[in-house]
Structures are given as C-alpha cells and as structure tokens.
Amino acid sequence: MEYNPQDIEKKWQQYWSENNSFEPSEDTKKEKKYILSMFPYPSGRIHMGHVRNYCLGDAFARYFRKADYNVLHPIGWDSFGMPAENAAIKHKLHPKKWTYENIDYMRNELRALGLSFSENQEFATSDELYTKWEQEFIIKMYEAGLLYRKSTTVNWCEPCHTVLANEQVEEGCCWRCDTPVEQKEMPGYYVAITKYAQELLDELKTLDGSWPSQVLTMQENWIGRSEGLEFELELSKESQFKLDKQFNSFEVFTTRPDTIYGVSYSALAVEHPIVKYIIDNKLLPENKINAIKAMQKVSERDRAAMPKEGVSLEIDVIHPLTGESIPVWVANFVLASYGGGAVMAVPAHDQRDFEFAKQYSLPIKQVIVGTDGLIDNPSEAYTEYGELINSESFSGLKSNKAKKAIIYHFEQNSIGKKQINYKLRDWGVSRQRYWGAPIPFVHCDDCGLVPEKIENLPIALPDDVEITGKGNPLDTHESWKKCVCPKCGKEATRETDTLDTFVQSSWYFLRYATNHKKWQKEGISKKDADYWMDVDQYIGGIEHAILHLLYARFFTKVLNDLGYINSREPFKQLLTQGMVLKDGAKMSKSKGNVVDPDSIVEKYGADTARLFILFAAPPTKELEWNDSAVDGAFKFIKKFVQRSSHVTNEAASNFANIEHSSLSKPEKEARKKVYEALKRANDVFTKTYTFNTLIAGAMEALNALQSQENELVWAEGYYILTNILEPIIPHTCWELSDKLFDKQNFHSKIKIKEEVFSLDSIVLAVTINGKKRCEIEVAPDTSKEDILVEAKKVALKWIENKEIIKEIVVPNKLVNLVIKG
C-alpha cells in the first residue's frame, strides 16, 4: 500500500464531518472527559505554536474517545480586542468583517490538521449572543457589589484620545503614535477580585500536583499575601498648618514592624492625595513641582525599572514611638496601588530605602544585627532577621518575637493594628475602544449609574462606525449613545466603555459546557455544567499563568456564588506547553524564521506535522524546528503504511488466538515490544504526557515486527499500533484500521496481555572485580548456585588460577566475582 497523505486526509476529514464523529453525546450516564486547549485569537493564520497546542489537546481527546469516554473537545475564537481595530485602520476594513473572515480561514486551517473539535459547540466571543449573557453576568456582579465604578490614574494618550494598558506604553510613549503618555485621572469600572484574594490563594493547594508548580508559585506571588502592621504617621503641627489642616496624618503598612525604630524618613507615591494637594496649591518651589509632575507622567511599571528618584515635600511626620520628627519625601519607587501609597522607610534594613537614602544623604539607623554584629557604614542594607538594638524596651528581642510584641504594643495603645494585605489589585475592566463587549450601564442625570434591564440585552455594537485610531467611536455615535434610563424612563446616555477581553476568556469554558441547543435560552446550563465541569485537561502556554488563569479561577468562584454553577475551580489538570523555536529563537515574522503550517501540510500532510510536533520534544519543553526531522517523520509514516501489507485478511480475523508459548524468540520479542508500547501509551495519556516516548515505543515495535514473519503477530501488532498512534497520526490510522480491521480497534480500550512479558531467558552481565567481562543467558527461575556455575564457566579465562573471595548475584541484573591475585 502506498502512502498518499493528501488523498486519505481529505477523505477522512470529510467522513468525520459528515458523521459528526466528534460531537459529545447527550448521554450523561457515560463517564466524561472535558479536554480543552486555550482558544485562539483570530489573527488571520495559525502558527506552529497553535499547531503544538491543538495537536496536544487533540491527542488527549482522541485517546479518551477510543477508551469509550464521552468527550467534549471544543474550539472557539477569542475575537474581541485591539488587533482588529489596528487592522481596520491599516486595511480600511470594519473590525467585524476582518475578524470573521479570519475565523473562516483559520477554521479551515485547523480542520486541515484533522483536529477532532466539536463543530456544534463552536462560537466567537464577539458573537452578540455571547455578549448578551456576559452582560447579564456583569450586571449581576454589579448588583452583588463585585463590580464598581471609580476614578483612578490611567495612562492617557492625547493624540489617540484613549487610555493605554501598561503593555501599550513603550519607554513612556504611546506604542501607536509615539507621543509621551500622560497620567490622567479618569472614571472606570473595576471588578473586586481582591474580595476573593484569600480564597484564590488557599485553593491553590487543591491544584498541587495537578498544575505545574511554577504556575502555582507565580499565582501565589501575584496575589502576594503579607501580614504586618498598619498605623498612622501623624503630621507635625507645622506641616498640618502648611497643608491648611486638610490632612492630619497618613496611613502606612509594614511587614517588618521589628525595624520600626530604624525609620529615618517616609515616602509617598506621586499619586498620593497629599502630593496632589501640594502641587495643586503650589506649596513647593516651581522646580520641585515640575520634577514631581515629570514623575507623574511615567507609568508605575516604568518607574519600577528607573533609578531611585525623589523630592522632599518639606513636611514632617512624628515617629509614633520615639516622637522624633521624620522628613516626608515623594519617591518614584512607592506604588499608589499598594499599602495606601505611603511607606515608612528603614534604609538600614531595606535595600530600596537604602539606595534612596544614600542618594539624598538621609540618615541610616541600624536596629537589627545578625551574627556578625553591628556594621558601621554598611555598603548595603541588612535585610535578614536578627536581634533588635537601639529599639528601647524591645532591644535584645529576636525579630520574630519583636514583630509580635511591637504589633501588640500598637494595638494595646490604639495606635495601629495587625493587618493582612495583598499585592493583588482590583481588576480594571474598562477599555475606551470600539471592538469589545459594551459595558451594560446607563448614565442618568437623576438616577446616576443604572444597569440596563436584562430583557434589553444584548447591548450590541453599532455597525456604522469608522475606526480612525482617534479615540473611541462609540463616544461620537450620538444615536447609539442616546437611550432612556431603565429606572425612570427619562433621556439618558449609554456607557461607551467596552470590557477588557480577559473577561470573555474568563468564562468561555463554561459556555462550551452548555449544550448548543440551549444557547438562546441560557448563558450557562447548570445541569450541563454539573456533568462536564471541571475541565479534565487544560492546555496552553505558560505566558497565561497569571492573568488568564487567575481571572478564570476568579470568575468560576463568582459564578458559583451567583448561583450559575456548582464548580469552584475550573481546571483539574493543566499542561503548559513550551514554545516552538527556529534557529534558537521564538518564531516571528520580524526574525524571518517563521515556518508556515499550511506549507508543511501541503508538502508532507497533516499527520507528518502532527507526528513531528509531538515527537521532537516533551510537551512542556521548548521545541526546536528541524527540517530533516520533519522529513524523518514523513518517512516513518510512509514505512508504517507500506509494512501494513504484511497483515493478511485471514490474520486480521484470527490473531486473537495466538499461542504465545509456541512462538519463536523474535516473534515473542515483537509481541513484547508492541505491548510495551501500549502500556507506555496508557501512562503517557494519564500520567507523564511524554508523547515523544510513546512515539519512540511505537517505532521500536515496528522495527521488532520487521524482525519476524508471523502473519498473526503482524496483524496483532497493527491492531494495537494503529490504536496507539491514532491520536498522533489519525488519518493514517483510520485508513489502515478501516482496511484491516473495519475500525473495530477504535471502539474500546485494548487490554494488556501479561503473557507477553514472561521471559524464556534473561541475560546477566558477568563482572570481575566490578568490571564487565562477559554475559550469560539463563532461565528466569535458575538457582543462584547454577547461575554462579554458568558464570564461572563463561568467565574462566579471567578467573583461572585466581582466588575467588566473594560471589555476588544481583537478581535479573548481574553476577560479580571478586578475585584476589
């Protein structure tokens, strides 16, 4: 039989589609598997990263389908977002047209790879029906106090007239027009993810062993739980008068209360209300005000990477324990989003504070010593725990005891309290752009902010807009903006902000878990979700370890609390695949090292692309593209097809009755290799995920089959190997299975026959004084005495006329003779 990939792949793809081969069953009594790869953004063409991601997911889906599980393996499109608007500007196309044309093209590309996705469960997040249910969830979150509107400082580009995400600010400038970005206060919508911070942290423990430890650590650090002391630093009387008595104090938080006697200055974020008041009322010299304004124009992320900078605010606070006067500065390293935007600075015991103090000649007071004792004029901060000095009655205490004692002292005297803080900030979901899900609220002069009525959803985007890149076209679309207040019925204005696209990817897996026949009537079917959730295997890049995976976990908990589902965690098992590299670098158009999947499929066939991508490296590791290895994958499949001619019709019907004991040694070895491959396949799909070892085992088995001529062994070998390799090279295996076995080997899990692993003989190494000299072959049940006799016989020339002082037999492994002389 000759291998013609183009013919057989087209044939089977058509068969699968016509027979709905990959649609999940509605029989909820069957054991289920929900296999999901992170859905793609419809950028126009798939890349090798897509191929790897979806071939991995497809292998799992096909394996469990053959093992008689009810499998849900869906695909959809994460289709809102900025790239569509950029394409609209560049190509003078409507974002909707650009997006859905790309979806059509990419769907065909994925289909050409033979991926076993459900066609019925497919959707795009820009579909109005998807938006409808998402808007309902947003309104319910608002009603539950989990979504709110507030003013905050954002990155603002005046020429583009839009807010920019931190990722869109490059060296302080707009990524699109290269204009310096301003920090501007604007209203926006926020999701109160911080209310779930502790639960999100605690339930990471339930994922231990099922998710990569690196991902769990990244999420733990991102949530950033810290315990410490929160207290107020009171402004001196002179400073209160300078600030027109508008401020008496400000709050600070520290995780190191044991260092409190080392405070030598305090620092505020540039966004702090006191700093704003000073600037607005010109309470500093002009050069200082200009310096602070320059700092305010830089995003928090860029400030963190800059050298330490600050300006004295010419005000003081009083140390809460010593009564000393402490100067207050504004510093670029203090974040408004953490701890209230103010810090007590202890330069002797915090490296950041130390560098700032050195730069501006501020005092450095050491109050902790380690085993080395007091260090004069240190070159860096001592940040370890130790013993307190120069700390009044707390001197001599170890840091851990001192922390508790100082917090207790503050609480007893009502000047501070123990506090738990998180680095995690509430999630800003407002975006000033067109191509996104409209936020379903109305602004009424009388009623204020009012959610739209559920029966009026979806609030769909207007089609008659022009995308220019200058601001949000919804802002200038008067007929769309004009509406009536859902509460009082008076004229009102519709909200023109749209939702962050991470919102759409935070619940899409629950939409998949709802039968498509119910999509018009409900966003998520609780009954269906009870069956399908949680996702059994989730696959995607580690770059999504924090935001997407954290938001998806959060949304699952919120939708549970709102009564939509019973799940609390979305994904049981997580596999993060490595990148595909070429010439040692990530594939990208700018580097000119992109390999087009379409051209590989056209030249070699989809099965070759699939085999290579799963064989070249374990899935969690980076994969280096190798043209000769692709050619090698094609040659293996070609050989696999050609060798199938050894399977006769008669043997294909009768191999179940092989008498193993009567087989020759090569025949037994071939069977053993085939069943070893089957065992390995079961382990790969349920434990190890090392598809490269599965494929290597199948290759070894084929080689072993070629070393014997028994037609029954050939038939059994192909019955098992086509089953093992079907998740990897499905078109080839369906073709062979159809011709040889009428596809009977795809209907249930093949049982392991332990008889093939019983050995007629075993080979033992013979070592003399630990050095291998020869081998012996003996029956598995040979006694120790007989093994030693045989070993001495074979090793005679090394032990002749020598005294044997020790004889060691390691079962099933070796014989060691220790000689003297």
mmCIF file of C-alpha atoms in Angstrom, residues 373-684:
data_model
loop_
_atom_site.group_PDB
_atom_site.id
_atom_site.type_symbol
_atom_site.label_atom_id
_atom_site.label_comp_id
_atom_site.label_asym_id
_atom_site.label_seq_id
_atom_site.Cartn_x
_atom_site.Cartn_y
_atom_site.Cartn_z
ATOM 1 C CA GLY A 373 27.149 42.210 64.987
ATOM 2 C CA LEU A 374 26.821 45.905 64.225
ATOM 3 C CA ILE A 375 28.187 47.052 60.868
ATOM 4 C CA ASP A 376 29.488 50.618 60.603
ATOM 5 C CA ASN A 377 28.925 52.462 57.299
ATOM 6 C CA PRO A 378 27.392 49.445 55.533
ATOM 7 C CA SER A 379 27.569 49.241 51.742
ATOM 8 C CA GLU A 380 24.128 47.661 51.574
ATOM 9 C CA ALA A 381 21.069 47.116 53.764
ATOM 10 C CA TYR A 382 20.952 44.239 56.238
ATOM 11 C CA THR A 383 17.624 42.664 55.270
ATOM 12 C CA GLU A 384 17.753 39.411 57.252
ATOM 13 C CA TYR A 385 16.108 38.763 60.602
ATOM 14 C CA GLY A 386 18.266 39.072 63.701
ATOM 15 C CA GLU A 387 18.325 40.705 67.122
ATOM 16 C CA LEU A 388 16.986 44.198 67.869
ATOM 17 C CA ILE A 389 19.288 47.011 69.003
ATOM 18 C CA ASN A 390 18.621 50.727 69.529
ATOM 19 C CA SER A 391 14.949 49.855 69.985
ATOM 20 C CA GLU A 392 14.211 50.977 73.545
ATOM 21 C CA SER A 393 12.486 48.240 75.596
ATOM 22 C CA PHE A 394 12.380 45.877 72.578
ATOM 23 C CA SER A 395 16.191 45.716 72.279
ATOM 24 C CA GLY A 396 17.556 42.206 72.696
ATOM 25 C CA LEU A 397 14.470 40.500 71.249
ATOM 26 C CA LYS A 398 14.758 38.281 68.181
ATOM 27 C CA SER A 399 12.961 39.661 65.102
ATOM 28 C CA ASN A 400 10.047 37.176 65.136
ATOM 29 C CA LYS A 401 9.255 37.856 68.805
ATOM 30 C CA ALA A 402 9.797 41.592 68.353
ATOM 31 C CA LYS A 403 7.301 41.724 65.455
ATOM 32 C CA LYS A 404 4.560 40.237 67.622
ATOM 33 C CA ALA A 405 5.489 42.360 70.650
ATOM 34 C CA ILE A 406 5.510 45.623 68.681
ATOM 35 C CA ILE A 407 2.174 44.859 66.968
ATOM 36 C CA TYR A 408 0.714 44.030 70.409
ATOM 37 C CA HIS A 409 2.064 47.348 71.790
ATOM 38 C CA PHE A 410 0.449 49.302 68.923
ATOM 39 C CA GLU A 411 -2.899 47.543 69.375
ATOM 40 C CA GLN A 412 -2.898 47.949 73.178
ATOM 41 C CA ASN A 413 -2.273 51.673 72.803
ATOM 42 C CA SER A 414 -4.773 52.048 69.906
ATOM 43 C CA ILE A 415 -2.144 53.495 67.573
ATOM 44 C CA GLY A 416 -2.098 50.670 64.997
ATOM 45 C CA LYS A 417 -3.288 47.156 64.224
ATOM 46 C CA LYS A 418 -2.254 43.838 62.705
ATOM 47 C CA GLN A 419 -3.210 43.835 59.039
ATOM 48 C CA ILE A 420 -3.206 41.415 56.094
ATOM 49 C CA ASN A 421 -2.501 42.995 52.715
ATOM 50 C CA TYR A 422 -2.294 41.659 49.180
ATOM 51 C CA LYS A 423 -0.341 42.796 46.151
ATOM 52 C CA LEU A 424 -3.349 41.791 44.060
ATOM 53 C CA ARG A 425 -5.310 44.857 42.912
ATOM 54 C CA ASP A 426 -8.916 45.062 41.808
ATOM 55 C CA TRP A 427 -9.231 44.368 38.080
ATOM 56 C CA GLY A 428 -9.859 47.393 35.871
ATOM 57 C CA VAL A 429 -12.099 46.171 33.044
ATOM 58 C CA SER A 430 -12.851 49.443 31.201
ATOM 59 C CA ARG A 431 -11.442 49.939 27.739
ATOM 60 C CA GLN A 432 -12.012 53.042 25.599
ATOM 61 C CA ARG A 433 -12.328 51.229 22.304
ATOM 62 C CA TYR A 434 -14.965 50.033 19.892
ATOM 63 C CA TRP A 435 -14.243 46.353 19.285
ATOM 64 C CA GLY A 436 -15.260 44.915 22.637
ATOM 65 C CA ALA A 437 -18.361 43.969 24.615
ATOM 66 C CA PRO A 438 -20.210 47.159 25.645
ATOM 67 C CA ILE A 439 -20.434 47.631 29.407
ATOM 68 C CA PRO A 440 -24.210 47.417 30.040
ATOM 69 C CA PHE A 441 -24.811 50.604 32.064
ATOM 70 C CA VAL A 442 -26.613 53.882 31.518
ATOM 71 C CA HIS A 443 -25.806 57.336 32.913
ATOM 72 C CA CYS A 444 -28.896 59.208 34.067
ATOM 73 C CA ASP A 445 -28.831 62.787 35.399
ATOM 74 C CA ASP A 446 -31.427 61.857 38.014
ATOM 75 C CA CYS A 447 -30.648 58.223 38.862
ATOM 76 C CA GLY A 448 -26.889 58.189 38.367
ATOM 77 C CA LEU A 449 -25.335 54.909 37.164
ATOM 78 C CA VAL A 450 -28.046 52.395 36.243
ATOM 79 C CA PRO A 451 -27.640 48.839 34.873
ATOM 80 C CA GLU A 452 -29.575 48.043 31.706
ATOM 81 C CA LYS A 453 -32.646 45.824 32.060
ATOM 82 C CA ILE A 454 -31.838 42.147 31.499
ATOM 83 C CA GLU A 455 -34.633 41.872 28.909
ATOM 84 C CA ASN A 456 -32.948 44.596 26.819
ATOM 85 C CA LEU A 457 -29.721 42.634 26.410
ATOM 86 C CA PRO A 458 -27.596 42.350 24.428
ATOM 87 C CA ILE A 459 -26.406 45.920 24.102
ATOM 88 C CA ALA A 460 -24.809 45.308 20.730
ATOM 89 C CA LEU A 461 -22.179 47.354 18.944
ATOM 90 C CA PRO A 462 -23.366 49.624 16.144
ATOM 91 C CA ASP A 463 -22.013 48.601 12.748
ATOM 92 C CA ASP A 464 -21.936 52.102 11.235
ATOM 93 C CA VAL A 465 -18.643 53.314 12.689
ATOM 94 C CA GLU A 466 -15.316 54.366 11.254
ATOM 95 C CA ILE A 467 -12.190 53.286 13.120
ATOM 96 C CA THR A 468 -9.537 56.002 12.862
ATOM 97 C CA GLY A 469 -7.453 55.361 15.962
ATOM 98 C CA LYS A 470 -8.511 58.736 17.357
ATOM 99 C CA GLY A 471 -10.493 57.934 20.460
ATOM 100 C CA ASN A 472 -13.458 55.626 20.896
ATOM 101 C CA PRO A 473 -16.007 55.887 18.026
ATOM 102 C CA LEU A 474 -18.798 54.923 20.452
ATOM 103 C CA ASP A 475 -18.247 58.281 22.150
ATOM 104 C CA THR A 476 -19.192 60.164 18.999
ATOM 105 C CA HIS A 477 -22.058 57.883 17.919
ATOM 106 C CA GLU A 478 -24.935 60.018 19.172
ATOM 107 C CA SER A 479 -27.808 57.801 18.034
ATOM 108 C CA TRP A 480 -26.252 54.756 19.733
ATOM 109 C CA LYS A 481 -25.385 56.647 22.916
ATOM 110 C CA LYS A 482 -28.835 58.169 23.273
ATOM 111 C CA CYS A 483 -31.189 55.963 25.296
ATOM 112 C CA VAL A 484 -33.734 56.068 28.112
ATOM 113 C CA CYS A 485 -32.991 55.386 31.752
ATOM 114 C CA PRO A 486 -34.084 51.809 32.637
ATOM 115 C CA LYS A 487 -35.122 53.128 36.064
ATOM 116 C CA CYS A 488 -37.019 56.401 35.495
ATOM 117 C CA GLY A 489 -37.612 56.384 31.742
ATOM 118 C CA LYS A 490 -36.014 59.806 31.136
ATOM 119 C CA GLU A 491 -33.429 60.532 28.473
ATOM 120 C CA ALA A 492 -30.035 59.106 29.381
ATOM 121 C CA THR A 493 -26.646 58.271 27.906
ATOM 122 C CA ARG A 494 -25.291 54.787 27.286
ATOM 123 C CA GLU A 495 -21.870 53.803 28.670
ATOM 124 C CA THR A 496 -19.316 53.866 25.833
ATOM 125 C CA ASP A 497 -16.522 51.893 27.523
ATOM 126 C CA THR A 498 -16.161 48.247 26.492
ATOM 127 C CA LEU A 499 -14.924 45.286 28.532
ATOM 128 C CA ASP A 500 -11.353 44.054 28.775
ATOM 129 C CA THR A 501 -11.051 40.944 26.569
ATOM 130 C CA PHE A 502 -9.848 38.928 29.576
ATOM 131 C CA VAL A 503 -13.489 38.991 30.691
ATOM 132 C CA GLN A 504 -14.522 36.930 27.647
ATOM 133 C CA SER A 505 -11.806 34.325 28.244
ATOM 134 C CA SER A 506 -12.746 34.052 31.932
ATOM 135 C CA TRP A 507 -15.949 32.044 31.345
ATOM 136 C CA TYR A 508 -15.805 30.649 27.793
ATOM 137 C CA PHE A 509 -15.126 27.116 29.074
ATOM 138 C CA LEU A 510 -18.493 27.233 30.890
ATOM 139 C CA ARG A 511 -20.236 28.247 27.670
ATOM 140 C CA TYR A 512 -18.711 25.219 25.933
ATOM 141 C CA ALA A 513 -20.081 23.056 28.763
ATOM 142 C CA THR A 514 -23.618 24.145 27.844
ATOM 143 C CA ASN A 515 -25.334 22.220 25.041
ATOM 144 C CA HIS A 516 -25.548 24.472 21.964
ATOM 145 C CA LYS A 517 -29.286 23.741 21.733
ATOM 146 C CA LYS A 518 -29.733 25.779 24.941
ATOM 147 C CA TRP A 519 -27.584 28.772 23.981
ATOM 148 C CA GLN A 520 -30.512 31.018 23.090
ATOM 149 C CA LYS A 521 -32.205 30.471 26.451
ATOM 150 C CA GLU A 522 -29.307 30.481 28.906
ATOM 151 C CA GLY A 523 -25.698 31.536 29.075
ATOM 152 C CA ILE A 524 -24.629 28.600 31.232
ATOM 153 C CA SER A 525 -26.667 25.470 31.867
ATOM 154 C CA LYS A 526 -26.130 24.460 35.481
ATOM 155 C CA LYS A 527 -27.265 20.916 34.678
ATOM 156 C CA ASP A 528 -24.816 20.569 31.774
ATOM 157 C CA ALA A 529 -22.000 22.183 33.757
ATOM 158 C CA ASP A 530 -22.607 19.735 36.604
ATOM 159 C CA TYR A 531 -21.829 16.939 34.150
ATOM 160 C CA TRP A 532 -18.942 18.414 32.170
ATOM 161 C CA MET A 533 -17.144 20.591 34.695
ATOM 162 C CA ASP A 534 -14.417 20.719 35.811
ATOM 163 C CA VAL A 535 -12.241 20.704 32.678
ATOM 164 C CA ASP A 536 -10.255 17.459 32.940
ATOM 165 C CA GLN A 537 -7.274 18.602 30.878
ATOM 166 C CA TYR A 538 -6.441 22.230 30.029
ATOM 167 C CA ILE A 539 -3.581 23.020 27.662
ATOM 168 C CA GLY A 540 -1.943 26.360 26.915
ATOM 169 C CA GLY A 541 1.173 28.500 27.123
ATOM 170 C CA ILE A 542 2.777 29.395 30.442
ATOM 171 C CA GLU A 543 2.545 33.073 29.460
ATOM 172 C CA HIS A 544 -1.085 32.822 30.627
ATOM 173 C CA ALA A 545 -0.046 31.545 34.072
ATOM 174 C CA ILE A 546 -1.141 34.639 35.939
ATOM 175 C CA LEU A 547 -3.783 36.842 34.352
ATOM 176 C CA HIS A 548 -5.960 34.474 32.309
ATOM 177 C CA LEU A 549 -5.730 31.536 34.697
ATOM 178 C CA LEU A 550 -6.269 33.722 37.764
ATOM 179 C CA TYR A 551 -9.233 35.535 36.203
ATOM 180 C CA ALA A 552 -10.766 32.219 35.071
ATOM 181 C CA ARG A 553 -10.449 30.847 38.613
ATOM 182 C CA PHE A 554 -11.989 34.056 39.994
ATOM 183 C CA PHE A 555 -14.907 34.057 37.535
ATOM 184 C CA THR A 556 -15.665 30.418 38.338
ATOM 185 C CA LYS A 557 -15.949 31.265 42.034
ATOM 186 C CA VAL A 558 -18.098 34.344 41.347
ATOM 187 C CA LEU A 559 -20.480 32.475 39.030
ATOM 188 C CA ASN A 560 -20.739 29.790 41.689
ATOM 189 C CA ASP A 561 -21.624 32.387 44.328
ATOM 190 C CA LEU A 562 -24.177 33.950 41.961
ATOM 191 C CA GLY A 563 -25.847 30.541 41.570
ATOM 192 C CA TYR A 564 -24.982 29.802 37.936
ATOM 193 C CA ILE A 565 -22.728 26.777 38.544
ATOM 194 C CA ASN A 566 -21.570 24.390 41.280
ATOM 195 C CA SER A 567 -17.855 24.359 40.371
ATOM 196 C CA ARG A 568 -15.332 26.369 42.417
ATOM 197 C CA GLU A 569 -12.219 25.633 40.342
ATOM 198 C CA PRO A 570 -12.320 25.440 36.526
ATOM 199 C CA PHE A 571 -9.373 23.223 35.512
ATOM 200 C CA LYS A 572 -8.389 19.902 37.133
ATOM 201 C CA GLN A 573 -5.183 19.288 35.185
ATOM 202 C CA LEU A 574 -3.054 21.938 33.498
ATOM 203 C CA LEU A 575 -0.393 21.302 30.861
ATOM 204 C CA THR A 576 1.719 24.299 29.809
ATOM 205 C CA GLN A 577 3.431 23.617 26.504
ATOM 206 C CA GLY A 578 6.792 25.116 25.562
ATOM 207 C CA MET A 579 7.410 27.470 22.660
ATOM 208 C CA VAL A 580 8.343 26.399 19.139
ATOM 209 C CA LEU A 581 11.762 27.784 18.197
ATOM 210 C CA LYS A 582 13.737 28.006 14.975
ATOM 211 C CA ASP A 583 17.444 28.756 14.940
ATOM 212 C CA GLY A 584 17.279 29.053 18.712
ATOM 213 C CA ALA A 585 14.693 31.866 18.740
ATOM 214 C CA LYS A 586 10.926 32.102 19.002
ATOM 215 C CA MET A 587 9.343 32.103 15.559
ATOM 216 C CA SER A 588 8.377 35.602 14.421
ATOM 217 C CA LYS A 589 7.983 37.456 11.128
ATOM 218 C CA SER A 590 10.479 40.104 12.230
ATOM 219 C CA LYS A 591 13.173 37.433 12.700
ATOM 220 C CA GLY A 592 12.318 35.794 9.381
ATOM 221 C CA ASN A 593 12.250 32.340 10.988
ATOM 222 C CA VAL A 594 8.562 31.525 10.638
ATOM 223 C CA VAL A 595 7.560 28.088 9.344
ATOM 224 C CA ASP A 596 4.119 28.134 7.721
ATOM 225 C CA PRO A 597 1.995 25.181 8.891
ATOM 226 C CA ASP A 598 -0.001 25.283 5.636
ATOM 227 C CA SER A 599 3.129 24.646 3.571
ATOM 228 C CA ILE A 600 4.117 21.684 5.778
ATOM 229 C CA VAL A 601 0.633 20.163 5.437
ATOM 230 C CA GLU A 602 0.685 20.731 1.687
ATOM 231 C CA LYS A 603 4.114 19.110 1.223
ATOM 232 C CA TYR A 604 4.032 16.269 3.757
ATOM 233 C CA GLY A 605 0.439 16.002 5.018
ATOM 234 C CA ALA A 606 -1.116 16.855 8.364
ATOM 235 C CA ASP A 607 -0.052 13.591 10.007
ATOM 236 C CA THR A 608 3.626 14.384 9.424
ATOM 237 C CA ALA A 609 3.200 17.811 11.024
ATOM 238 C CA ARG A 610 1.412 16.216 13.976
ATOM 239 C CA LEU A 611 3.960 13.423 14.389
ATOM 240 C CA PHE A 612 6.914 15.804 14.307
ATOM 241 C CA ILE A 613 5.384 18.345 16.692
ATOM 242 C CA LEU A 614 4.659 15.639 19.283
ATOM 243 C CA PHE A 615 7.885 13.681 18.790
ATOM 244 C CA ALA A 616 10.518 16.420 18.663
ATOM 245 C CA ALA A 617 10.382 17.270 22.402
ATOM 246 C CA PRO A 618 8.365 16.618 25.570
ATOM 247 C CA PRO A 619 5.366 18.988 25.509
ATOM 248 C CA THR A 620 6.478 21.174 28.428
ATOM 249 C CA LYS A 621 9.897 21.833 26.854
ATOM 250 C CA GLU A 622 10.841 24.227 24.081
ATOM 251 C CA LEU A 623 10.778 22.592 20.648
ATOM 252 C CA GLU A 624 13.462 23.408 18.087
ATOM 253 C CA TRP A 625 12.232 23.196 14.487
ATOM 254 C CA ASN A 626 14.231 20.725 12.420
ATOM 255 C CA ASP A 627 13.567 20.269 8.697
ATOM 256 C CA SER A 628 15.335 16.898 8.496
ATOM 257 C CA ALA A 629 13.314 15.610 11.465
ATOM 258 C CA VAL A 630 10.118 16.594 9.638
ATOM 259 C CA ASP A 631 11.308 14.577 6.666
ATOM 260 C CA GLY A 632 12.106 11.704 9.041
ATOM 261 C CA ALA A 633 8.557 11.819 10.434
ATOM 262 C CA PHE A 634 7.170 11.562 6.901
ATOM 263 C CA LYS A 635 9.411 8.556 6.146
ATOM 264 C CA PHE A 636 8.266 6.736 9.272
ATOM 265 C CA ILE A 637 4.586 7.134 8.351
ATOM 266 C CA LYS A 638 5.336 6.008 4.803
ATOM 267 C CA LYS A 639 7.084 2.899 6.141
ATOM 268 C CA PHE A 640 4.247 2.267 8.597
ATOM 269 C CA VAL A 641 1.748 2.301 5.719
ATOM 270 C CA GLN A 642 3.876 0.154 3.398
ATOM 271 C CA ARG A 643 4.579 -2.517 6.044
ATOM 272 C CA SER A 644 0.835 -2.938 6.611
ATOM 273 C CA SER A 645 0.890 -5.221 3.554
ATOM 274 C CA HIS A 646 2.187 -7.949 5.912
ATOM 275 C CA VAL A 647 -1.276 -8.069 7.519
ATOM 276 C CA THR A 648 -3.465 -10.518 5.613
ATOM 277 C CA ASN A 649 -7.252 -10.607 5.823
ATOM 278 C CA GLU A 650 -7.159 -14.063 7.400
ATOM 279 C CA ALA A 651 -4.610 -12.999 10.042
ATOM 280 C CA ALA A 652 -6.581 -9.833 10.799
ATOM 281 C CA SER A 653 -9.568 -12.021 11.726
ATOM 282 C CA ASN A 654 -7.717 -14.684 13.758
ATOM 283 C CA PHE A 655 -4.814 -13.069 15.646
ATOM 284 C CA ALA A 656 -6.765 -13.091 18.941
ATOM 285 C CA ASN A 657 -5.921 -16.810 19.299
ATOM 286 C CA ILE A 658 -2.128 -16.551 19.190
ATOM 287 C CA GLU A 659 -0.476 -19.303 21.242
ATOM 288 C CA HIS A 660 2.343 -17.345 22.832
ATOM 289 C CA SER A 661 4.293 -20.296 24.220
ATOM 290 C CA SER A 662 4.716 -21.768 20.748
ATOM 291 C CA LEU A 663 6.227 -18.623 19.222
ATOM 292 C CA SER A 664 9.851 -18.196 18.273
ATOM 293 C CA LYS A 665 12.113 -15.776 20.150
ATOM 294 C CA PRO A 666 11.825 -12.953 17.516
ATOM 295 C CA GLU A 667 8.042 -13.397 17.446
ATOM 296 C CA LYS A 668 7.834 -13.181 21.236
ATOM 297 C CA GLU A 669 10.109 -10.135 21.243
ATOM 298 C CA ALA A 670 7.898 -8.401 18.664
ATOM 299 C CA ARG A 671 4.763 -9.008 20.751
ATOM 300 C CA LYS A 672 6.557 -7.781 23.849
ATOM 301 C CA LYS A 673 7.604 -4.536 22.128
ATOM 302 C CA VAL A 674 4.055 -3.934 20.856
ATOM 303 C CA TYR A 675 2.510 -4.386 24.301
ATOM 304 C CA GLU A 676 5.254 -2.295 25.903
ATOM 305 C CA ALA A 677 4.234 0.488 23.525
ATOM 306 C CA LEU A 678 0.594 0.030 24.547
ATOM 307 C CA LYS A 679 1.482 0.199 28.249
ATOM 308 C CA ARG A 680 3.565 3.298 27.655
ATOM 309 C CA ALA A 681 0.725 4.948 25.720
ATOM 310 C CA ASN A 682 -1.665 4.464 28.647
ATOM 311 C CA ASP A 683 0.889 6.019 31.014
ATOM 312 C CA VAL A 684 1.577 8.948 28.672
#
